[in-house]
Amino acid sequence: MAACLAAAGALGWFLYAQLSARGFDWRLAGRSFAGLQWGWLALSLIPIGATYGVRALRWAIFLKPLKARPSLRNLLSATLIGFTAITLFGRPGEFVRPYLIARKEDVPATSQFAAWLLERIFDLLMALLVFAYALTRVQASGALVGSKFAWVLAVGGRIVGVASLGVLVLLLSFRHLADPLQRRLAVFLRFLPEARFLQMEKLTKAFVQGVESTRSDAALLAVFLYSVLEWALIAACYWCVAQSFSGFFTLELADVVTFMGFVSFGAAIQIPGIGGGIQVVAAVVLTEIFGVRLETATAFALLIWILTFVAVVPVGSALALKEGLDWHSLRRIGSEVAK
């Protein structure tokens, strides 16, 4: 713990020195926080909190082929703990949620990793749609952007097209080819010893069960609608945060969706000269596209990060402790499953 605090302190001092060397106005950054309309900021907690409930409802659809009446309470608890693990441990924490759901609902863990993959696919689809809107809106407006975003505008459309095609191919594969692939894999693996073969057959069967929901048109439609609702709630949270900064800059709802599109794209893909990470990308988008001062953009980006990642940590940590899961056990789950 002491080493982590020392490392955090060293990183904080390094960032402070780097920003100060670039003429960063710390007083303006402080005034950005002091001038916030805190009522709007408090209101933003409602839609971002509701996204976890929507995620639990969407996951219940993935579970239906295995369990007709999954517990929404268990799904919500696992979702909150899982996102807490992501904030604390990074990408290995992604695997905590499907592991907990499998344990709570008594279903094969492999099936829930398949459900996690489905969730990622639908989130990617929504991110691509929002980014396509953002790209179209900026290009239609003829706005001049800095050199850092010239690359995004130049290749963004092609990335959207290729990635969207890939998403559709994956969904069609799960929908129509899961069983044939399972049978062919079983034939291919016949050279394995009997015990090993039965283990692999069990894993592939569980994975196919996890993507079973893709065969139902009604289930796919419900998952898509829940995905749209989730991203609408995220946009509502961003809009509330933008309203809290109304004394410094103004973003209309269309601007907020544009901002969200570029941030979701930039956080997932390393943009040359910028990198990834929601805080960095959010600050660059505000300065490059909307002309916001770097100091105010940094304050806005920091609040977005806190609301979308950090705010869940106290709730998720309390639920984890209630279930007998401490910091070390969550980290062990994520590390072991990720191997």
Coordinates of C-alpha atoms in Angstrom, one line a residue:
M1 CA 0.0 0.0 0.0
A2 CA 2.8 2.4 0.9
A3 CA 4.5 1.6 -2.4
C4 CA 1.3 2.4 -4.3
L5 CA 0.8 5.7 -2.5
A6 CA 4.4 6.6 -3.2
A7 CA 4.0 5.7 -6.9
A8 CA 0.8 7.7 -7.1
G9 CA 2.5 10.7 -5.5
A10 CA 5.4 10.5 -7.9
L11 CA 3.1 10.3 -10.8
G12 CA 1.0 13.3 -9.5
W13 CA 4.2 15.4 -9.1
F14 CA 5.4 14.4 -12.6
L15 CA 2.0 15.4 -14.2
Y16 CA 2.0 18.7 -12.2
A17 CA 5.6 19.5 -13.4
Q18 CA 4.8 18.6 -17.0
L19 CA 1.6 20.7 -17.2
S20 CA 3.2 23.6 -15.4
A21 CA 6.0 23.6 -18.0
R22 CA 3.4 23.9 -20.7
G23 CA 1.9 27.0 -19.2
F24 CA -1.1 25.2 -17.6
D25 CA -3.1 27.7 -15.5
W26 CA -3.8 26.0 -12.2
R27 CA -5.8 28.9 -11.0
L28 CA -8.2 28.6 -13.9
A29 CA -8.5 24.9 -13.4
G30 CA -9.3 25.6 -9.7
R31 CA -11.9 28.2 -10.7
S32 CA -13.5 25.6 -13.1
F33 CA -14.1 23.3 -10.1
A34 CA -15.2 26.2 -7.8
G35 CA -17.6 27.5 -10.4
L36 CA -19.4 24.2 -10.9
Q37 CA -23.2 24.0 -10.6
W38 CA -23.2 21.1 -8.2
G39 CA -26.9 20.4 -8.5
W40 CA -26.4 19.3 -12.2
L41 CA -23.4 17.3 -11.1
A42 CA -25.4 15.5 -8.4
L43 CA -28.2 14.9 -11.0
S44 CA -25.6 13.2 -13.3
L45 CA -25.3 10.4 -10.8
I46 CA -28.8 9.2 -11.6
P47 CA -28.4 8.2 -15.3
I48 CA -24.9 6.8 -14.8
G49 CA -26.1 4.8 -11.8
A50 CA -29.0 3.5 -13.9
T51 CA -26.6 2.1 -16.6
Y52 CA -25.6 -0.6 -14.2
G53 CA -29.2 -1.7 -13.8
V54 CA -29.6 -1.7 -17.6
R55 CA -26.5 -3.8 -18.0
A56 CA -27.9 -6.3 -15.5
L57 CA -31.2 -6.5 -17.4
R58 CA -29.3 -7.0 -20.7
W59 CA -27.2 -9.8 -19.1
A60 CA -30.4 -11.5 -17.9
I61 CA -31.3 -12.0 -21.6
F62 CA -28.0 -13.7 -22.2
L63 CA -28.7 -16.0 -19.3
K64 CA -32.3 -17.0 -20.4
P65 CA -31.2 -20.1 -22.5
L66 CA -29.5 -21.4 -19.4
K67 CA -31.7 -20.1 -16.6
A68 CA -35.3 -19.0 -17.3
R69 CA -35.5 -16.7 -14.2
P70 CA -32.1 -15.3 -13.3
S71 CA -31.8 -13.2 -10.2
L72 CA -31.6 -9.5 -11.1
R73 CA -30.3 -8.8 -7.6
N74 CA -27.4 -11.2 -8.2
L75 CA -26.7 -9.7 -11.7
L76 CA -26.7 -6.2 -10.4
S77 CA -24.5 -7.0 -7.5
A78 CA -22.0 -8.8 -9.8
T79 CA -22.1 -5.9 -12.2
L80 CA -21.3 -3.3 -9.5
I81 CA -18.5 -5.5 -8.1
G82 CA -17.2 -6.2 -11.6
F83 CA -16.9 -2.6 -12.6
T84 CA -15.2 -1.8 -9.3
A85 CA -12.7 -4.5 -10.2
I86 CA -12.1 -2.9 -13.6
T87 CA -11.4 0.4 -12.0
L88 CA -9.0 -1.1 -9.4
F89 CA -7.2 -3.7 -11.6
G90 CA -7.7 -2.6 -15.2
R91 CA -8.5 -5.1 -17.9
P92 CA -8.0 -8.3 -15.8
G93 CA -10.9 -7.0 -13.7
E94 CA -13.2 -7.5 -16.7
F95 CA -13.4 -11.2 -15.9
V96 CA -14.6 -10.8 -12.3
R97 CA -18.2 -10.1 -13.4
P98 CA -18.8 -13.2 -15.6
Y99 CA -17.0 -15.3 -13.0
L100 CA -19.3 -14.0 -10.2
I101 CA -22.4 -14.4 -12.3
A102 CA -21.5 -18.0 -13.1
R103 CA -21.0 -18.7 -9.4
K104 CA -24.1 -16.9 -8.2
E105 CA -26.4 -18.4 -10.9
D106 CA -24.8 -21.8 -10.9
V107 CA -24.1 -21.9 -14.6
P108 CA -20.9 -22.8 -16.5
A109 CA -18.3 -20.1 -16.3
T110 CA -17.4 -20.5 -20.0
S111 CA -21.0 -19.7 -20.9
Q112 CA -20.7 -16.4 -19.0
F113 CA -17.4 -15.5 -20.7
A114 CA -19.3 -16.0 -24.0
A115 CA -22.1 -13.7 -22.7
W116 CA -19.4 -11.1 -21.8
L117 CA -18.1 -11.4 -25.4
L118 CA -21.6 -10.7 -26.7
E119 CA -21.9 -7.7 -24.4
R120 CA -18.6 -6.3 -25.7
I121 CA -19.8 -6.8 -29.3
F122 CA -23.0 -4.9 -28.7
D123 CA -21.2 -2.1 -26.9
L124 CA -18.7 -1.9 -29.8
L125 CA -21.6 -1.7 -32.2
M126 CA -23.1 1.2 -30.2
A127 CA -19.8 2.9 -30.0
L128 CA -19.4 2.6 -33.8
L129 CA -22.8 4.1 -34.4
V130 CA -22.2 7.0 -32.1
F131 CA -18.7 7.6 -33.5
A132 CA -20.2 7.5 -37.1
Y133 CA -22.6 10.2 -36.1
A134 CA -19.9 12.3 -34.5
L135 CA -17.7 11.9 -37.6
T136 CA -20.5 12.9 -39.9
R137 CA -21.4 15.9 -37.9
V138 CA -17.9 17.3 -37.6
Q139 CA -17.2 16.7 -41.3
A140 CA -20.5 18.4 -42.3
S141 CA -19.9 21.4 -40.2
G142 CA -16.5 22.0 -41.8
A143 CA -15.0 22.7 -38.5
L144 CA -11.2 23.1 -38.4
V145 CA -9.6 20.6 -36.1
G146 CA -6.0 20.3 -35.0
S147 CA -3.4 18.0 -36.4
K148 CA -4.0 15.5 -33.7
F149 CA -7.5 14.8 -35.0
A150 CA -6.7 15.0 -38.7
W151 CA -5.8 11.3 -38.6
V152 CA -9.2 10.5 -37.0
L153 CA -11.1 12.3 -39.7
A154 CA -9.0 10.8 -42.5
V155 CA -9.4 7.1 -41.5
G156 CA -12.4 7.2 -39.2
G157 CA -14.9 6.3 -41.8
R158 CA -13.0 3.3 -43.0
I159 CA -12.5 2.1 -39.5
V160 CA -16.2 2.3 -38.8
G161 CA -17.0 0.4 -42.0
V162 CA -14.5 -2.4 -41.4
A163 CA -15.3 -2.7 -37.7
S164 CA -19.1 -2.8 -38.3
L165 CA -18.7 -5.5 -40.9
G166 CA -16.6 -7.5 -38.4
V167 CA -19.3 -7.1 -35.7
L168 CA -22.0 -8.3 -38.1
V169 CA -19.9 -11.3 -39.1
L170 CA -19.4 -12.3 -35.5
L171 CA -23.1 -12.0 -34.7
L172 CA -24.0 -14.1 -37.8
S173 CA -21.4 -16.7 -36.8
F174 CA -22.8 -17.0 -33.3
R175 CA -26.3 -17.2 -34.8
H176 CA -25.8 -19.8 -37.5
L177 CA -22.5 -21.5 -37.1
A178 CA -22.1 -22.2 -33.4
D179 CA -23.4 -25.8 -33.6
P180 CA -21.6 -26.8 -36.8
L181 CA -18.3 -25.4 -35.4
Q182 CA -18.9 -27.2 -32.1
R183 CA -19.4 -30.5 -34.0
R184 CA -16.3 -30.0 -36.2
L185 CA -14.2 -29.0 -33.2
A186 CA -15.3 -32.2 -31.5
V187 CA -14.2 -34.3 -34.5
F188 CA -10.9 -32.4 -34.7
L189 CA -10.1 -32.9 -31.0
R190 CA -10.7 -36.7 -31.0
F191 CA -6.9 -37.2 -30.9
L192 CA -6.8 -36.0 -27.3
P193 CA -6.9 -38.4 -24.4
E194 CA -10.4 -39.2 -23.3
A195 CA -10.4 -37.1 -20.1
R196 CA -8.9 -34.1 -21.9
F197 CA -11.4 -34.5 -24.8
L198 CA -14.4 -34.6 -22.5
Q199 CA -13.1 -31.5 -20.8
M200 CA -12.7 -29.6 -24.0
E201 CA -16.1 -30.8 -25.3
K202 CA -17.7 -29.5 -22.1
L203 CA -16.0 -26.1 -22.5
T204 CA -17.2 -25.7 -26.1
K205 CA -20.7 -26.8 -25.2
A206 CA -20.8 -24.2 -22.4
F207 CA -19.6 -21.5 -24.8
V208 CA -22.3 -22.3 -27.3
Q209 CA -24.9 -22.2 -24.6
G210 CA -23.6 -18.7 -23.7
V211 CA -24.3 -17.4 -27.2
E212 CA -27.6 -19.2 -27.5
S213 CA -29.6 -16.0 -27.1
T214 CA -28.4 -14.8 -30.5
R215 CA -30.7 -17.3 -32.2
S216 CA -33.8 -15.5 -31.0
D217 CA -34.9 -12.4 -33.0
A218 CA -36.8 -11.2 -29.9
A219 CA -33.8 -11.6 -27.7
L220 CA -31.5 -9.8 -30.1
L221 CA -33.9 -6.9 -30.4
A222 CA -34.2 -6.6 -26.7
V223 CA -30.4 -6.6 -26.2
F224 CA -30.1 -3.9 -28.9
L225 CA -32.8 -1.8 -27.2
Y226 CA -31.1 -2.2 -23.8
S227 CA -27.8 -1.2 -25.5
V228 CA -29.4 2.0 -26.9
L229 CA -30.9 2.8 -23.5
E230 CA -27.6 2.3 -21.8
W231 CA -25.8 4.7 -24.2
A232 CA -28.7 7.2 -23.9
L233 CA -28.2 7.2 -20.1
I234 CA -24.5 7.8 -20.6
A235 CA -25.3 10.7 -22.9
A236 CA -27.7 12.1 -20.3
C237 CA -24.9 11.9 -17.6
Y238 CA -22.5 13.7 -19.9
W239 CA -25.1 16.4 -20.7
C240 CA -25.7 17.0 -16.9
V241 CA -22.0 17.4 -16.4
A242 CA -21.9 19.8 -19.3
Q243 CA -24.7 21.8 -17.7
S244 CA -22.6 22.0 -14.5
F245 CA -19.9 23.8 -16.6
S246 CA -22.4 26.3 -18.1
G247 CA -20.5 29.2 -16.7
F248 CA -17.4 28.3 -18.8
F249 CA -18.7 26.8 -22.0
T250 CA -21.9 25.5 -23.6
L251 CA -22.6 22.1 -25.2
E252 CA -25.9 21.3 -26.8
L253 CA -27.2 17.7 -26.7
A254 CA -25.9 17.1 -30.2
D255 CA -22.5 18.4 -29.1
V256 CA -22.6 16.0 -26.2
V257 CA -23.3 13.0 -28.4
T258 CA -20.5 14.1 -30.8
F259 CA -18.1 14.4 -27.8
M260 CA -19.2 11.0 -26.6
G261 CA -18.6 9.4 -30.0
F262 CA -15.0 10.7 -30.3
V263 CA -14.3 9.8 -26.7
S264 CA -15.6 6.2 -27.0
F265 CA -13.5 5.8 -30.2
G266 CA -10.3 7.4 -28.8
A267 CA -10.5 5.5 -25.5
A268 CA -10.6 2.2 -27.4
I269 CA -8.0 3.0 -30.1
Q270 CA -4.6 4.5 -29.6
I271 CA -4.8 7.8 -31.6
P272 CA -1.3 8.8 -32.9
G273 CA 0.0 11.7 -30.8
I274 CA -2.7 11.3 -28.2
G275 CA -2.8 7.7 -27.0
G276 CA -5.8 6.2 -25.3
G277 CA -7.6 6.7 -21.9
I278 CA -10.8 8.5 -21.4
Q279 CA -9.3 11.4 -19.5
V280 CA -6.7 12.3 -22.1
V281 CA -9.1 11.8 -25.1
A282 CA -11.9 13.8 -23.5
A283 CA -9.6 16.8 -22.8
V284 CA -8.2 16.7 -26.3
V285 CA -11.7 16.5 -27.9
L286 CA -12.9 19.5 -26.0
T287 CA -9.9 21.6 -26.9
E288 CA -9.5 20.5 -30.5
I289 CA -13.2 20.4 -31.6
F290 CA -15.1 22.7 -29.2
G291 CA -12.4 25.2 -28.5
V292 CA -12.5 24.8 -24.7
R293 CA -9.6 26.0 -22.6
L294 CA -7.2 23.2 -21.7
E295 CA -7.6 23.9 -18.0
T296 CA -11.5 23.7 -18.1
A297 CA -11.4 20.7 -20.4
T298 CA -9.1 18.9 -18.0
A299 CA -11.5 19.5 -15.1
F300 CA -14.4 18.3 -17.3
A301 CA -12.5 15.2 -18.4
L302 CA -11.5 14.4 -14.8
L303 CA -15.2 14.6 -13.6
I304 CA -16.3 12.3 -16.5
W305 CA -13.7 9.8 -15.5
I306 CA -14.7 9.9 -11.8
L307 CA -18.4 9.5 -12.7
T308 CA -18.0 6.7 -15.2
F309 CA -15.3 4.7 -13.4
V310 CA -14.6 5.8 -9.8
A311 CA -18.1 6.6 -8.5
V312 CA -19.0 2.9 -8.5
V313 CA -16.0 1.9 -6.4
P314 CA -17.5 2.6 -2.9
V315 CA -20.7 0.8 -3.7
G316 CA -19.0 -2.1 -5.4
S317 CA -16.4 -2.4 -2.6
A318 CA -19.1 -2.5 0.1
L319 CA -21.0 -5.2 -1.8
A320 CA -17.8 -7.2 -2.3
L321 CA -17.0 -7.1 1.5
K322 CA -20.6 -8.1 2.2
E323 CA -20.1 -11.2 0.1
G324 CA -16.7 -12.0 1.7
L325 CA -14.6 -10.7 -1.2
D326 CA -11.7 -8.5 -0.3
W327 CA -9.3 -6.5 -2.5
H328 CA -6.8 -9.5 -2.7
S329 CA -9.5 -12.1 -3.7
L330 CA -10.9 -9.8 -6.4
R331 CA -7.5 -9.3 -7.9
R332 CA -6.7 -13.0 -7.7
I333 CA -10.0 -13.9 -9.5
G334 CA -9.2 -11.4 -12.3
S335 CA -5.6 -12.6 -12.7
E336 CA -6.3 -16.3 -12.6
V337 CA -9.3 -16.1 -15.1
A338 CA -7.4 -13.8 -17.4
K339 CA -4.6 -16.4 -17.8

